[in-house]
Amino acid sequence: MIARAVRPGRERAASRFAVAALALIFASPAAAQLGGTISLASDDVFRGYSVSNGDPVALLDLSYDNPSGAYAGASGAMVVAGNEGVRPLRIQLNAGYAKRVAPGLTLDVGATGTSYSHYSGLRSGRSYAELYLGVAGESVASRLSVSPDYLGSGAAAYAEVNAKLASVASFDITGHAGALVPLGSYRSPTRFDWQIGAGRTFGRIAVRASLSGAAPARDSSRRYGRYHRGAVVLAVSYIL
Amino acid sequence: MRRGFIRLLAPLLALTATLTLSSAAPAQSPAVPGREILVMVRHPPDHFRPGGNYGGGYGDALAQSERERLARQIAGRHRLTLVDQWPMPMIGMDCFVMAVPDGRSSAAAVEELSHDTAVAWSEPVGLFTTQSAPASDNDPLYPAQPAAKQWKLAQLHQIATGRGVKIAVIDSGIQANHPDLAGQVVVNRNFVSGQSEASERHGTGVAGIIAAKANNGIGIAGVAPGARLLGLRACWQRDTSAPSTVCDSFSLAKALYFAIAQKPDVINLSLSGSNDRLLRTLIDTALERGSAVVAAVDPNKSDGGFPASVPGVIPVADSFAAGRSDVYTAPGVDIPTTEPGGRWFLVSGSSFAAAHVSGLIALVRQRRSSPAVTLVSNRSGAIDACATLLKAASGCDCSCGSTGTGAGR
């Protein structure tokens, strides 16, 4: 018997969201923008750890932008889980509001809900919600996310900085650094993660390679996922 | 659990299927003024996207997907054909080129689009012409530059050479490996859709006047031989009829957008055309960011033409324009300069007068980096280059007199 990793209430809510999104395509006002990509990646690394147990994934990402500044998104992943074949891995939904407050400065606030299956290798607490607040300039963006119960470890805050570092031979080089700070009564160490990546688009195909890592190195509890030292991820996407 | 996920993913897959549309054909040729229009749509502010990819990656791809889908919808609603696109997040806009079918005027299409709530504004693709007088002959020239006498170029170079200054030349293609330009052009890019880099007369001539190498034993000396050029090809050379070099407003917008992002000290626009809202927006952005913008005056227009007439832009003509107090003049008749093929030739026109002024501003910027540039001129607008540079180089023990005591570069 395969244990249910997604609570029924959340799953129904997510289903309703997807149906509503379908309705939006046909009913959306003239200026609303709808986008999607399908991708294949050699691993699914999130905040420094593999959340696909190190296995390759197929991803579907959808986004919706309203001229008012409200937006929504959905990201679903299936994992190629060894002998078992292709299995559902995760679903993540988010909604938010972004506003350009000055030339080259945008504020962004929203919420996400994420749910993983056991194929992620995560031991417990595979569903969580987060609220976030972000500030973005032309090439640097920072964000603070807070979760009441992050992956079963209690309340946590995650602060990150993402930057477009350079453009070399039509490849965009990007960097990321983040810190996960457990909030709450017992003291757990802050965990850091970083990533550097290079990507390029050829018409409707986008390719990307990235290198990431985290510290402290070991996470024997598999609380945050499977750790690789210097994980390299290759991905190719098709723009719908 | 598996059933649960399938129930979840099935509507998402259906959504994906409806999103899959055929891709827009890539642009094959420069935007066609008269048959094509620009459609400006607000670029949604960049924001968080789920999936754990940071800055670029899926976020950019999703933005591209949204942008292209919206463009196809707008084109479909108005029976236009999507030809090309260029995101411009710096001004909060995405720019699409759409073709108007035969039997409809582009003015009518622009009017119709202005009522579409998805469109911020629409404008026809305008034609711009460079301000070069027709060439009389191709014989190579000995260095006998009017700037040598009128501007005392050698004495100017005792004070400054433009070192450390970047000048964006938005024009036709520059021959970057011309012997008199080798090493001066640090960026050489083409923005004309469907074309690649080329070495063309107007752009190469303008580049030579601004920054041809000095004291290399060949050819001419540029006004700012220490400066570096960004060669941005937004114009192309037509072999038949005059004017022989033309540009379209889409290529110009792309080149200007790229130039602004490089934060050059000077942007040289030796061209003229009709008022254009997108180019005006970009020029205003460039001026706000501290770049000096120099433009050639069209002698046939009472206001000097666009963009010379834009407030903040420095308008330059090649001869005394009677009754005009607001236009500068600089050497622009029979100027020897670089020509493709490693040669030199004679040129005339306000294009080349503007190039002289761009070079002079580079000299000023080397001595004083503040964006405000004061050009000293006489009553008829003729620039006194020495007085201009000395004003900026205040505090240096130098002069432009015949005794020329050079005191630093």
XYZ file of C-alpha atoms in Angstrom:
649
model
C 0.000 0.000 0.000
C 1.384 3.377 -0.891
C 1.003 5.850 1.922
C -0.996 8.936 1.089
C 1.346 11.896 1.216
C -1.196 14.540 0.287
C -4.012 15.291 2.659
C -7.411 15.022 0.913
C -8.426 18.630 1.666
C -5.315 20.095 0.076
C -5.589 17.859 -2.933
C -9.148 18.921 -3.616
C -8.220 22.558 -3.229
C -5.404 22.140 -5.688
C -7.692 20.372 -8.147
C -10.162 23.204 -7.923
C -7.346 25.643 -8.538
C -6.377 23.817 -11.715
C -9.947 23.823 -13.004
C -10.260 27.510 -12.220
C -7.051 28.118 -14.109
C -8.502 26.346 -17.145
C -11.550 28.579 -16.964
C -9.290 31.590 -16.853
C -7.865 30.848 -20.278
C -11.234 31.262 -21.902
C -12.551 34.004 -19.670
C -9.425 36.042 -19.034
C -9.595 39.753 -19.761
C -7.780 40.979 -22.801
C -4.564 41.926 -21.097
C -4.090 38.935 -18.759
C -1.048 36.868 -19.557
C -0.825 33.097 -19.363
C 2.348 31.138 -19.811
C 3.761 27.658 -19.448
C 6.876 25.555 -19.848
C 7.599 21.829 -19.904
C 11.037 20.800 -18.691
C 13.278 17.843 -18.112
C 15.956 18.122 -15.431
C 18.581 15.729 -14.169
C 17.649 16.439 -10.528
C 15.223 18.585 -8.544
C 17.316 20.665 -6.180
C 15.573 23.017 -3.763
C 17.462 25.199 -1.287
C 20.588 23.137 -1.651
C 19.082 19.651 -1.374
C 17.699 17.175 -3.864
C 13.970 16.743 -3.332
C 13.707 14.011 -5.973
C 16.028 11.634 -4.144
C 18.659 12.464 -6.743
C 16.524 11.197 -9.639
C 15.667 13.062 -12.869
C 12.352 14.879 -13.128
C 9.826 16.096 -15.680
C 8.298 19.457 -14.808
C 5.292 21.467 -15.833
C 5.249 25.140 -14.874
C 2.298 27.437 -15.460
C 1.947 31.128 -14.723
C -0.768 33.745 -14.842
C -0.250 37.511 -14.712
C -3.081 40.002 -14.358
C -2.528 43.659 -15.383
C -3.486 44.719 -11.852
C -0.288 43.093 -10.579
C -1.948 39.968 -9.155
C -0.394 36.725 -10.310
C -0.615 33.002 -9.744
C 1.454 29.983 -10.610
C 1.576 26.228 -10.463
C 4.499 23.846 -10.694
C 4.165 20.079 -10.868
C 6.865 17.455 -11.086
C 7.050 13.766 -11.900
C 10.167 11.808 -10.978
C 11.811 8.917 -12.786
C 12.058 6.838 -9.637
C 14.455 4.022 -10.464
C 12.682 0.702 -11.026
C 9.264 2.079 -10.266
C 9.125 4.266 -13.352
C 7.579 7.714 -13.554
C 5.870 8.763 -10.338
C 4.307 11.979 -9.079
C 6.820 13.971 -7.032
C 5.490 17.346 -6.027
C 2.992 20.062 -6.639
C 3.474 23.696 -5.716
C 0.931 26.485 -6.079
C 1.343 30.136 -5.418
C -0.479 33.423 -5.663
C 0.763 36.924 -5.077
C 0.809 40.572 -5.960
C 3.667 42.520 -7.489
C 3.954 46.263 -7.945
C 6.568 48.436 -9.585
C 7.120 51.139 -6.965
C 9.900 53.045 -8.727
C 11.798 52.657 -12.016
C 13.731 49.426 -11.610
C 12.216 48.555 -8.194
C 9.429 46.036 -7.653
C 7.739 44.830 -4.444
C 6.277 41.351 -4.402
C 4.156 39.630 -1.741
C 2.444 36.262 -1.838
C 1.930 32.763 -0.502
C 2.891 29.289 -1.632
C 1.627 25.811 -0.819
C 3.875 22.821 -1.532
C 3.291 19.100 -1.271
C 5.759 16.253 -1.863
C 5.259 12.536 -2.325
C 7.458 9.985 -0.563
C 9.506 9.632 -3.752
C 11.172 12.875 -2.727
C 13.041 10.985 -0.042
C 11.809 13.435 2.579
C 11.135 11.641 5.817
C 8.205 13.615 7.182
C 6.181 16.802 7.042
C 6.025 16.768 3.256
C 3.486 19.535 2.935
C 4.017 23.104 3.994
C 2.873 26.631 3.314
C 4.887 29.845 3.178
C 4.264 33.570 3.045
C 6.852 35.703 1.308
C 7.851 39.290 0.743
C 10.352 40.263 -1.923
C 12.132 43.340 -3.267
C 13.571 43.229 -6.783
C 15.801 45.627 -8.690
C 17.013 45.333 -12.250
C 19.509 42.573 -11.616
C 19.266 41.682 -7.919
C 16.247 40.364 -6.012
C 15.882 39.454 -2.376
C 13.079 37.637 -0.615
C 12.056 36.616 2.881
C 9.768 33.587 3.282
C 8.202 32.398 6.519
C 6.590 29.027 7.124
C 4.679 27.973 10.232
C 5.937 24.405 9.799
C 8.654 23.887 7.216
C 9.001 20.213 6.252
C 7.899 19.091 9.690
C 10.690 20.987 11.480
C 8.613 23.749 12.966
C 8.474 27.412 12.076
C 11.281 28.644 9.876
C 12.280 31.716 7.915
C 14.224 31.593 4.671
C 16.108 34.642 3.391
C 17.627 34.659 -0.082
C 19.369 36.855 -2.606
C 19.243 36.115 -6.333
C 21.235 38.017 -8.914
C 21.892 38.118 -12.636
C 25.660 38.182 -12.499
C 26.754 38.498 -16.120
C 25.986 37.692 -19.718
C 28.698 35.688 -21.497
C 28.317 34.539 -25.109
C 24.507 34.905 -24.905
C 24.429 32.814 -21.703
C 22.938 34.488 -18.640
C 24.886 33.694 -15.469
C 22.846 33.800 -12.274
C 23.709 33.356 -8.615
C 21.723 32.528 -5.519
C 22.470 32.446 -1.797
C 20.025 31.554 0.928
C 19.804 30.998 4.662
C 17.212 28.885 6.446
C 16.729 30.057 10.023
C 14.691 27.798 12.320
C 12.382 29.874 14.485
C 10.994 28.423 17.640
C 12.040 27.255 21.032
C 14.840 24.797 20.329
C 18.062 25.930 18.694
C 18.820 24.349 15.371
C 21.680 25.665 13.319
C 20.989 28.025 10.469
C 21.481 26.253 7.127
C 22.980 28.013 4.130
C 22.707 27.129 0.479
C 24.053 28.603 -2.747
C 23.669 28.079 -6.449
C 25.331 29.393 -9.580
C 23.797 28.750 -12.985
C 24.095 29.519 -16.682
C 21.206 29.461 -19.120
C 20.306 30.423 -22.658
C 17.272 30.405 -24.892
C 17.209 29.227 -28.514
C 13.781 30.271 -29.829
C 11.339 28.133 -27.830
C 13.957 25.932 -26.162
C 15.787 26.998 -23.002
C 18.786 25.161 -21.575
C 20.298 25.590 -18.165
C 23.133 24.163 -16.092
C 23.610 24.874 -12.398
C 25.889 24.006 -9.533
C 24.630 24.123 -5.962
C 25.667 23.292 -2.463
C 24.644 23.672 1.141
C 26.170 23.954 4.610
C 26.344 22.435 7.163
C 27.027 19.536 4.819
C 25.370 16.511 6.266
C 21.692 16.118 6.936
C 21.356 12.566 8.109
C 17.780 13.101 9.106
C 16.904 13.694 5.421
C 14.749 16.441 6.755
C 15.491 18.799 3.867
C 16.222 16.235 1.196
C 19.169 14.342 -0.108
C 22.443 16.203 0.015
C 25.063 16.069 -2.767
C 28.283 17.976 -2.483
C 28.460 20.308 -5.465
C 25.287 19.061 -7.165
C 25.205 19.704 -10.903
C 21.798 19.961 -12.527
C 21.180 20.089 -16.279
C 17.784 21.077 -17.585
C 16.077 21.706 -20.903
C 12.707 23.419 -21.257
C 10.167 23.895 -23.997
C 8.284 27.187 -23.900
C 4.573 26.661 -24.527
C -1.922 8.933 -3.302
C -1.187 8.142 -6.886
C -4.866 8.574 -7.772
C -4.846 11.865 -5.935
C -1.960 13.195 -7.927
C -3.448 12.042 -11.202
C -6.691 13.820 -10.409
C -4.579 16.874 -9.734
C -2.365 16.669 -12.749
C -5.076 15.821 -15.282
C -6.641 19.309 -15.346
C -3.142 20.779 -15.370
C -2.243 18.671 -18.395
C -5.428 19.810 -20.098
C -4.372 23.374 -19.389
C -1.003 22.618 -20.910
C -2.588 21.211 -24.056
C -4.626 24.355 -24.599
C -1.535 26.481 -24.085
C 0.405 24.715 -26.822
C 0.172 26.915 -29.868
C 2.353 27.175 -32.937
C 5.380 29.374 -32.541
C 5.709 32.753 -34.247
C 7.921 32.683 -37.358
C 11.286 34.403 -36.832
C 11.725 37.844 -38.448
C 13.336 37.655 -41.860
C 14.083 41.277 -42.690
C 14.198 44.780 -41.214
C 10.858 46.130 -40.008
C 9.037 47.676 -42.971
C 7.933 51.265 -42.418
C 4.456 51.681 -43.868
C 3.453 48.019 -43.617
C 4.431 47.279 -40.037
C 3.542 48.765 -36.689
C 4.901 48.575 -33.171
C 2.554 47.394 -30.423
C 3.636 48.215 -26.886
C 2.288 46.071 -24.039
C 2.994 46.597 -20.346
C 5.644 44.187 -19.120
C 4.363 42.589 -15.912
C 6.679 43.247 -12.965
C 9.067 40.369 -12.420
C 8.070 38.291 -9.422
C 8.447 35.032 -7.555
C 7.674 31.845 -9.424
C 7.424 28.420 -7.811
C 9.781 25.602 -8.641
C 12.993 26.732 -6.975
C 14.697 28.311 -9.950
C 16.290 31.598 -9.223
C 16.682 34.708 -11.339
C 16.431 33.671 -14.979
C 15.869 30.047 -15.793
C 12.209 29.064 -15.768
C 11.129 32.535 -14.667
C 12.398 34.144 -17.859
C 11.020 31.292 -19.969
C 7.573 31.672 -18.376
C 7.646 35.419 -18.989
C 8.527 34.740 -22.629
C 5.669 32.231 -22.901
C 3.173 34.752 -21.522
C 4.473 37.550 -23.717
C 4.323 35.551 -26.951
C 0.867 34.169 -26.196
C -0.508 37.642 -25.514
C 1.068 38.984 -28.697
C -0.541 36.221 -30.776
C -3.926 36.935 -29.175
C -3.656 40.651 -29.917
C -2.528 39.950 -33.468
C -5.399 37.495 -33.957
C -8.003 39.916 -32.582
C -6.945 42.598 -35.042
C -6.081 40.382 -38.018
C -2.396 41.307 -37.936
C 0.650 39.062 -38.252
C 3.197 38.902 -35.432
C 6.617 39.452 -36.938
C 9.073 40.152 -34.132
C 9.341 41.044 -30.452
C 11.747 42.670 -27.996
C 11.192 42.811 -24.229
C 12.109 46.159 -22.634
C 11.752 45.643 -18.859
C 13.786 48.773 -18.139
C 10.904 50.950 -19.363
C 8.248 48.477 -18.197
C 7.211 47.545 -21.736
C 7.288 44.692 -24.226
C 7.532 45.695 -27.888
C 5.981 43.659 -30.709
C 6.279 44.246 -34.453
C 3.087 43.335 -36.331
C 2.469 43.377 -40.067
C -0.619 45.072 -41.478
C -2.239 43.161 -44.364
C -2.615 44.761 -47.796
C -5.811 46.712 -48.098
C -5.521 48.247 -44.634
C -3.514 51.298 -43.755
C -1.109 51.133 -40.859
C -2.653 54.337 -39.498
C -6.031 52.593 -39.289
C -4.443 49.607 -37.535
C -2.703 51.893 -35.021
C -6.019 53.645 -34.333
C -7.829 50.325 -33.827
C -5.130 49.027 -31.476
C -5.239 52.164 -29.367
C -8.706 51.029 -28.214
C -7.515 47.558 -27.153
C -7.192 47.493 -23.361
C -4.238 45.119 -23.577
C -2.180 47.649 -25.566
C -0.360 50.540 -23.867
C 0.186 52.286 -27.188
C 0.851 51.552 -30.827
C 2.835 53.433 -33.407
C 3.886 52.949 -37.013
C 7.470 51.821 -37.673
C 9.122 55.042 -38.783
C 11.850 55.547 -41.331
C 14.926 57.495 -40.297
C 17.582 58.813 -42.618
C 21.176 59.624 -41.887
C 22.199 63.176 -42.628
C 24.968 62.657 -45.134
C 25.282 64.668 -48.332
C 25.604 62.478 -51.464
C 29.197 61.307 -51.937
C 31.009 63.062 -54.769
C 33.962 60.747 -55.324
C 35.862 57.908 -53.716
C 39.487 59.036 -54.004
C 41.597 58.483 -50.909
C 42.480 61.619 -49.012
C 45.496 62.872 -47.387
C 44.931 63.900 -43.800
C 43.691 67.486 -44.189
C 40.940 67.623 -41.669
C 39.042 70.884 -41.134
C 39.066 70.095 -37.383
C 42.843 70.440 -37.461
C 42.586 74.168 -38.169
C 39.094 75.063 -36.929
C 39.278 73.118 -33.662
C 43.068 72.992 -33.123
C 42.815 69.213 -32.800
C 46.486 68.671 -31.929
C 46.302 71.125 -29.019
C 43.072 69.536 -27.812
C 44.859 66.201 -27.672
C 47.448 67.711 -25.348
C 44.622 68.163 -22.833
C 42.474 65.081 -23.407
C 42.049 62.151 -25.776
C 38.797 60.679 -24.469
C 40.526 57.899 -22.544
C 38.118 55.895 -20.395
C 35.074 57.261 -22.206
C 32.501 55.089 -23.996
C 30.592 56.369 -27.030
C 27.647 54.456 -28.494
C 27.394 54.922 -32.273
C 23.895 53.957 -33.462
C 24.316 53.885 -37.217
C 25.087 51.532 -40.096
C 27.840 48.936 -39.689
C 31.375 49.899 -38.691
C 34.415 48.136 -40.149
C 35.968 47.427 -36.769
C 39.183 45.988 -38.222
C 39.892 49.025 -40.411
C 43.595 49.856 -39.866
C 42.674 53.280 -38.475
C 39.978 51.803 -36.154
C 41.468 48.504 -34.994
C 41.039 48.202 -31.221
C 38.740 51.238 -30.981
C 35.444 49.391 -31.377
C 34.855 47.278 -28.252
C 31.309 46.176 -29.092
C 30.108 45.601 -32.648
C 26.508 44.345 -32.803
C 23.736 44.214 -35.340
C 20.119 45.080 -34.427
C 18.597 45.006 -37.909
C 16.228 42.034 -37.987
C 17.184 39.281 -40.383
C 20.620 40.726 -41.070
C 24.101 40.305 -39.649
C 27.066 42.601 -39.097
C 28.327 44.498 -42.134
C 30.945 47.164 -42.873
C 29.154 50.197 -44.270
C 30.151 53.707 -45.302
C 28.067 55.925 -43.067
C 28.772 54.101 -39.792
C 32.448 53.601 -40.585
C 32.763 57.280 -41.516
C 31.105 58.460 -38.296
C 33.275 56.090 -36.225
C 36.449 57.373 -37.861
C 35.645 61.004 -37.171
C 34.981 60.243 -33.510
C 37.773 57.806 -32.638
C 40.190 56.996 -35.465
C 43.583 56.196 -33.998
C 45.969 59.131 -33.806
C 49.721 59.125 -34.354
C 49.655 55.711 -36.031
C 51.230 56.974 -39.232
C 48.188 56.386 -41.422
C 44.899 58.029 -42.254
C 43.266 60.576 -39.945
C 43.156 61.360 -36.253
C 39.768 61.036 -34.568
C 38.531 63.826 -32.272
C 38.709 61.385 -29.302
C 41.294 58.749 -30.254
C 41.486 57.519 -26.638
C 37.769 56.742 -26.432
C 36.132 53.395 -27.135
C 33.151 52.866 -29.406
C 30.061 50.667 -29.106
C 29.182 49.963 -32.738
C 25.402 49.357 -32.776
C 24.113 48.669 -36.264
C 20.500 49.811 -36.518
C 20.784 51.259 -40.040
C 21.693 49.677 -43.342
C 23.171 50.851 -46.605
C 20.950 50.864 -49.663
C 22.939 50.859 -52.867
C 20.372 52.655 -54.971
C 19.134 56.256 -54.664
C 19.764 58.924 -52.070
C 19.636 58.971 -49.078
C 21.791 55.900 -49.179
C 21.644 54.783 -45.513
C 18.358 54.234 -43.697
C 17.121 52.887 -40.389
C 13.751 51.788 -39.000
C 12.445 52.745 -35.584
C 12.352 49.148 -34.292
C 16.040 48.527 -34.979
C 16.811 51.957 -33.524
C 14.786 51.156 -30.396
C 16.608 47.877 -29.857
C 20.009 49.507 -30.369
C 19.135 52.434 -28.103
C 17.829 50.064 -25.412
C 21.071 48.075 -25.545
C 23.150 51.271 -25.508
C 21.380 52.633 -22.415
C 22.076 49.404 -20.514
C 25.809 49.868 -21.211
C 25.717 53.362 -19.618
C 27.790 55.131 -22.292
C 28.987 58.694 -21.764
C 27.782 59.741 -25.218
C 25.228 58.388 -27.682
C 25.680 59.542 -31.291
C 22.568 59.590 -33.507
C 23.572 60.900 -36.940
C 20.064 60.427 -38.294
C 16.666 62.084 -38.486
C 13.046 61.110 -38.918
C 9.540 61.756 -37.597
C 8.586 62.104 -33.952
C 8.525 58.646 -32.407
C 7.106 57.970 -28.953
C 9.122 54.842 -28.225
C 12.415 56.459 -29.256
C 11.498 59.573 -27.296
C 10.871 57.427 -24.184
C 14.236 55.712 -24.619
C 16.106 58.969 -25.283
C 14.572 60.522 -22.151
C 15.727 57.446 -20.191
C 19.251 57.824 -21.595
C 19.367 61.509 -20.649
C 18.083 60.740 -17.134
C 20.828 58.182 -16.727
C 23.486 60.761 -17.527
C 24.383 59.975 -21.145
C 24.877 62.919 -23.492
C 22.845 62.454 -26.670
C 24.067 64.132 -29.862
C 21.879 64.198 -32.988
C 22.257 65.463 -36.530
C 19.961 68.262 -37.687
C 17.836 67.804 -40.802
C 18.246 71.095 -42.679
C 14.870 70.613 -44.388
C 12.901 70.659 -41.148
C 12.119 73.902 -39.374
C 12.630 72.355 -35.926
C 15.695 70.401 -37.007
C 13.870 67.080 -37.133
C 13.663 64.263 -34.562
C 15.546 63.431 -32.387
C 17.550 66.682 -32.746
C 14.517 68.632 -31.501
C 14.109 66.610 -28.277
C 14.864 68.796 -25.212
C 18.191 67.733 -23.712
C 19.542 66.342 -27.000
C 22.446 68.313 -28.534
C 21.457 69.250 -32.123
C 24.326 69.716 -34.581
C 24.377 70.976 -38.191
C 27.199 71.378 -40.668
C 26.638 74.966 -41.726
C 25.424 78.197 -40.365
C 21.633 77.869 -40.212
C 20.333 81.397 -40.577
C 18.025 82.463 -37.769
C 18.673 79.375 -35.641
C 20.166 80.134 -32.269
C 19.538 76.757 -30.730
C 21.568 74.584 -33.120
C 25.315 74.030 -32.833
C 27.554 73.853 -35.881
C 30.767 71.900 -36.232
C 33.029 70.915 -39.149
C 30.869 68.983 -41.594
C 32.011 69.854 -45.109
C 34.636 67.790 -46.974
C 35.741 65.753 -43.952
C 38.274 62.985 -44.610
C 37.357 59.840 -42.697
C 37.563 56.041 -42.696
C 35.771 53.998 -45.343
C 35.111 50.227 -45.509
C 37.844 48.338 -47.292
C 40.578 49.910 -45.192
C 40.363 53.172 -47.138
C 39.548 56.829 -46.457
C 37.174 59.157 -48.288
C 35.560 62.606 -48.122
C 32.178 63.089 -46.521
C 29.865 66.012 -45.849
C 26.709 66.526 -43.873
C 25.362 67.215 -40.417
C 25.883 63.487 -39.628
C 29.595 64.171 -39.550
C 29.300 67.467 -37.737
C 27.425 65.559 -35.007
C 30.244 62.989 -34.906
C 32.731 65.815 -34.249
C 30.636 66.990 -31.297
C 30.337 63.453 -29.865
C 34.142 63.263 -29.935
C 34.460 66.657 -28.269
C 32.063 65.660 -25.484
C 34.199 62.547 -24.922
C 37.208 64.822 -24.388
C 35.174 66.936 -21.939
C 33.969 63.826 -20.091
C 37.491 62.592 -19.631
C 38.311 65.792 -17.765
C 35.005 66.152 -15.976
C 32.741 63.160 -15.530
C 29.538 64.988 -14.552
C 26.649 64.534 -16.989
C 26.140 68.279 -17.546
C 28.080 69.366 -20.620
C 28.593 73.044 -21.471
C 29.458 73.724 -25.101
C 31.016 77.116 -25.741
C 29.890 78.591 -29.057
C 29.674 81.930 -30.813
C 26.491 83.712 -31.810
C 25.991 81.637 -34.943
C 26.318 78.363 -33.014
C 29.843 77.458 -34.166
C 31.480 75.533 -31.337
C 34.759 76.787 -29.899
C 36.294 73.408 -29.057
C 39.269 74.779 -27.142
C 37.173 77.025 -24.935
C 34.752 74.141 -24.305
C 37.492 71.744 -23.239
C 39.366 74.323 -21.145
C 36.150 75.143 -19.299
C 35.809 71.476 -18.346
C 39.492 71.059 -17.557
C 39.575 73.951 -15.125
C 42.394 73.446 -12.673
C 44.773 72.107 -15.297
C 47.713 74.219 -16.336
C 47.038 74.033 -20.061
C 45.937 76.161 -22.990
C 44.937 75.877 -26.605
C 47.162 78.744 -27.721
C 49.823 78.364 -30.396
C 52.445 77.991 -27.642
C 50.505 74.926 -26.428
C 51.825 73.873 -23.035
C 50.460 70.380 -22.606
C 49.953 69.408 -19.014
C 48.336 66.022 -18.910
C 45.905 63.749 -20.637
